[in-house]
mmCIF file of C-alpha atoms in Angstrom:
data_model
loop_
_atom_site.group_PDB
_atom_site.id
_atom_site.type_symbol
_atom_site.label_atom_id
_atom_site.label_comp_id
_atom_site.label_asym_id
_atom_site.label_seq_id
_atom_site.Cartn_x
_atom_site.Cartn_y
_atom_site.Cartn_z
ATOM 1 C CA UNK Q 1 -3.756 3.680 -2.976
ATOM 2 C CA UNK Q 2 -1.782 5.707 -0.444
ATOM 3 C CA UNK Q 3 -4.715 8.081 0.019
ATOM 4 C CA UNK Q 4 -7.443 5.473 0.416
ATOM 5 C CA UNK Q 5 -5.476 2.884 2.367
ATOM 6 C CA UNK Q 6 -3.500 5.108 4.722
ATOM 7 C CA UNK Q 7 -4.537 8.780 4.768
ATOM 8 C CA UNK Q 8 -5.243 8.576 8.519
ATOM 9 C CA UNK Q 9 -1.993 6.732 9.267
ATOM 10 C CA UNK Q 10 1.296 8.274 10.431
ATOM 11 C CA UNK Q 11 3.573 9.465 7.639
ATOM 12 C CA UNK Q 12 5.794 6.404 8.058
ATOM 13 C CA UNK Q 13 2.756 4.170 7.520
ATOM 14 C CA UNK Q 14 1.659 6.096 4.445
ATOM 15 C CA UNK Q 15 5.142 5.741 2.978
ATOM 16 C CA UNK Q 16 5.137 2.006 3.691
ATOM 17 C CA UNK Q 17 1.819 1.589 1.842
ATOM 18 C CA UNK Q 18 3.308 3.414 -1.148
ATOM 19 C CA UNK Q 19 6.318 1.127 -0.932
ATOM 20 C CA UNK Q 20 4.063 -1.938 -1.138
ATOM 21 C CA UNK Q 21 2.647 -0.723 -4.463
ATOM 22 C CA UNK Q 22 6.152 -0.053 -5.822
ATOM 23 C CA UNK Q 23 7.501 -3.367 -4.518
ATOM 24 C CA UNK Q 24 4.676 -5.286 -6.146
ATOM 25 C CA UNK Q 25 5.256 -3.601 -9.510
ATOM 26 C CA UNK Q 26 8.955 -4.547 -9.345
ATOM 27 C CA UNK Q 27 8.446 -8.076 -8.013
ATOM 28 C CA UNK Q 28 7.463 -9.976 -11.161
ATOM 29 C CA UNK Q 29 4.671 -11.614 -9.131
ATOM 30 C CA UNK Q 30 2.146 -8.822 -9.691
ATOM 31 C CA UNK Q 31 1.331 -6.552 -12.638
ATOM 32 C CA UNK Q 32 4.347 -4.469 -13.654
ATOM 33 C CA UNK Q 33 2.643 -1.060 -13.575
ATOM 34 C CA UNK Q 34 1.433 0.845 -10.522
ATOM 35 C CA UNK Q 35 -2.072 1.063 -11.978
ATOM 36 C CA UNK Q 36 -1.991 -2.648 -12.731
ATOM 37 C CA UNK Q 37 -1.065 -3.343 -9.114
ATOM 38 C CA UNK Q 38 -3.804 -1.105 -7.724
ATOM 39 C CA UNK Q 39 -6.501 -2.418 -10.054
ATOM 40 C CA UNK Q 40 -5.576 -6.097 -9.681
ATOM 41 C CA UNK Q 41 -8.749 -7.870 -8.612
ATOM 42 C CA UNK Q 42 -9.313 -8.315 -4.872
ATOM 43 C CA UNK Q 43 -6.073 -6.649 -3.807
ATOM 44 C CA UNK Q 44 -7.119 -3.235 -2.478
ATOM 45 C CA UNK Q 45 -10.403 -2.859 -0.643
ATOM 46 C CA UNK Q 46 -11.153 0.635 -1.932
ATOM 47 C CA UNK Q 47 -11.302 -0.540 -5.571
ATOM 48 C CA UNK Q 48 -14.871 -1.671 -6.199
ATOM 49 C CA UNK Q 49 -15.962 -3.046 -9.548
ATOM 50 C CA UNK Q 50 -12.735 -1.814 -11.121
ATOM 51 C CA UNK Q 51 -13.461 1.763 -10.015
ATOM 52 C CA UNK Q 52 -11.768 4.131 -7.588
ATOM 53 C CA UNK Q 53 -14.095 6.273 -5.452
ATOM 54 C CA UNK Q 54 -14.128 10.041 -5.783
ATOM 55 C CA UNK Q 55 -11.300 11.798 -3.993
ATOM 56 C CA UNK Q 56 -11.634 14.794 -1.717
ATOM 57 C CA UNK Q 57 -8.741 16.846 -3.115
ATOM 58 C CA UNK Q 58 -7.903 18.460 0.233
ATOM 59 C CA UNK Q 59 -4.783 18.368 2.382
ATOM 60 C CA UNK Q 60 -4.854 14.583 2.883
ATOM 61 C CA UNK Q 61 -4.849 14.060 -0.886
ATOM 62 C CA UNK Q 62 -1.957 16.482 -1.410
ATOM 63 C CA UNK Q 63 -0.021 14.667 1.311
ATOM 64 C CA UNK Q 64 -0.787 11.301 -0.302
ATOM 65 C CA UNK Q 65 0.533 12.548 -3.662
ATOM 66 C CA UNK Q 66 3.780 13.736 -2.046
ATOM 67 C CA UNK Q 67 4.123 10.508 -0.056
ATOM 68 C CA UNK Q 68 3.567 8.373 -3.161
ATOM 69 C CA UNK Q 69 6.266 10.280 -5.055
ATOM 70 C CA UNK Q 70 8.767 9.708 -2.238
ATOM 71 C CA UNK Q 71 7.847 6.018 -1.913
ATOM 72 C CA UNK Q 72 7.916 5.329 -5.660
ATOM 73 C CA UNK Q 73 11.295 7.034 -5.992
ATOM 74 C CA UNK Q 74 12.648 4.826 -3.178
ATOM 75 C CA UNK Q 75 13.776 8.068 -1.529
ATOM 76 C CA UNK Q 76 13.129 6.760 1.975
ATOM 77 C CA UNK Q 77 14.449 3.809 3.974
ATOM 78 C CA UNK Q 78 11.281 2.041 4.998
ATOM 79 C CA UNK Q 79 11.053 -0.367 7.927
ATOM 80 C CA UNK Q 80 8.755 -2.309 5.577
ATOM 81 C CA UNK Q 81 11.285 -2.157 2.749
ATOM 82 C CA UNK Q 82 10.540 -5.491 1.072
ATOM 83 C CA UNK Q 83 6.847 -5.701 1.979
ATOM 84 C CA UNK Q 84 4.424 -6.953 -0.671
ATOM 85 C CA UNK Q 85 1.334 -7.050 1.539
ATOM 86 C CA UNK Q 86 -0.244 -5.171 4.408
ATOM 87 C CA UNK Q 87 -3.331 -5.590 6.470
ATOM 88 C CA UNK Q 88 -4.881 -4.541 9.755
ATOM 89 C CA UNK Q 89 -3.517 -6.315 12.854
ATOM 90 C CA UNK Q 90 -6.608 -8.525 13.136
ATOM 91 C CA UNK Q 91 -6.218 -9.906 9.584
ATOM 92 C CA UNK Q 92 -3.384 -11.698 7.836
ATOM 93 C CA UNK Q 93 -2.824 -11.866 4.096
ATOM 94 C CA UNK Q 94 -4.312 -14.943 2.459
ATOM 95 C CA UNK Q 95 -0.842 -15.983 1.275
ATOM 96 C CA UNK Q 96 1.993 -17.364 3.357
ATOM 97 C CA UNK Q 97 3.870 -14.261 4.404
ATOM 98 C CA UNK Q 98 6.517 -13.128 6.858
ATOM 99 C CA UNK Q 99 5.819 -10.108 9.029
ATOM 100 C CA UNK Q 100 8.379 -7.328 8.471
ATOM 101 C CA UNK Q 101 6.890 -4.332 10.329
ATOM 102 C CA UNK Q 102 3.950 -2.912 12.249
ATOM 103 C CA UNK Q 103 3.280 0.751 11.575
ATOM 104 C CA UNK Q 104 0.201 2.544 12.843
ATOM 105 C CA UNK Q 105 -2.856 0.415 12.109
ATOM 106 C CA UNK Q 106 -1.145 -1.795 9.524
ATOM 107 C CA UNK Q 107 1.059 -4.860 9.618
ATOM 108 C CA UNK Q 108 3.401 -5.315 6.635
ATOM 109 C CA UNK Q 109 4.502 -8.659 5.199
ATOM 110 C CA UNK Q 110 6.807 -10.019 2.516
#
C-alpha cells in the first residue's frame, strides 16, 4: 500500500500512509491483519478485483518496504498518528472524519 499509494510522496507522507494501514489493523473497525486492511473492498484504489498490480522492484519499492517496516513498528512519531483514512485534497473520505494532517498530496483523517 505504501508503494502504490505514496511512492512519489515525501518520506513523511509515505510513513503516514503506512501508519494508516497499521492504525486500521489495530482499530477494531477494520480487518485485523495488514493484508485484510489492504484487500478490504473499495478501500485502496490500486487493488482491482482483489488483485495488486505488478511491482517494479526498483529503488521506490525498496524505500516503500523500509518505510512500511518503520511505520508498522510505530518507530516514528507521525503528524497523522491516529489517522484511519487519507485522500487527495480534492476528495474527502465517505465517512464522517476529522482532518489531522496534510502531507504532500494527501490529507489524513481520523
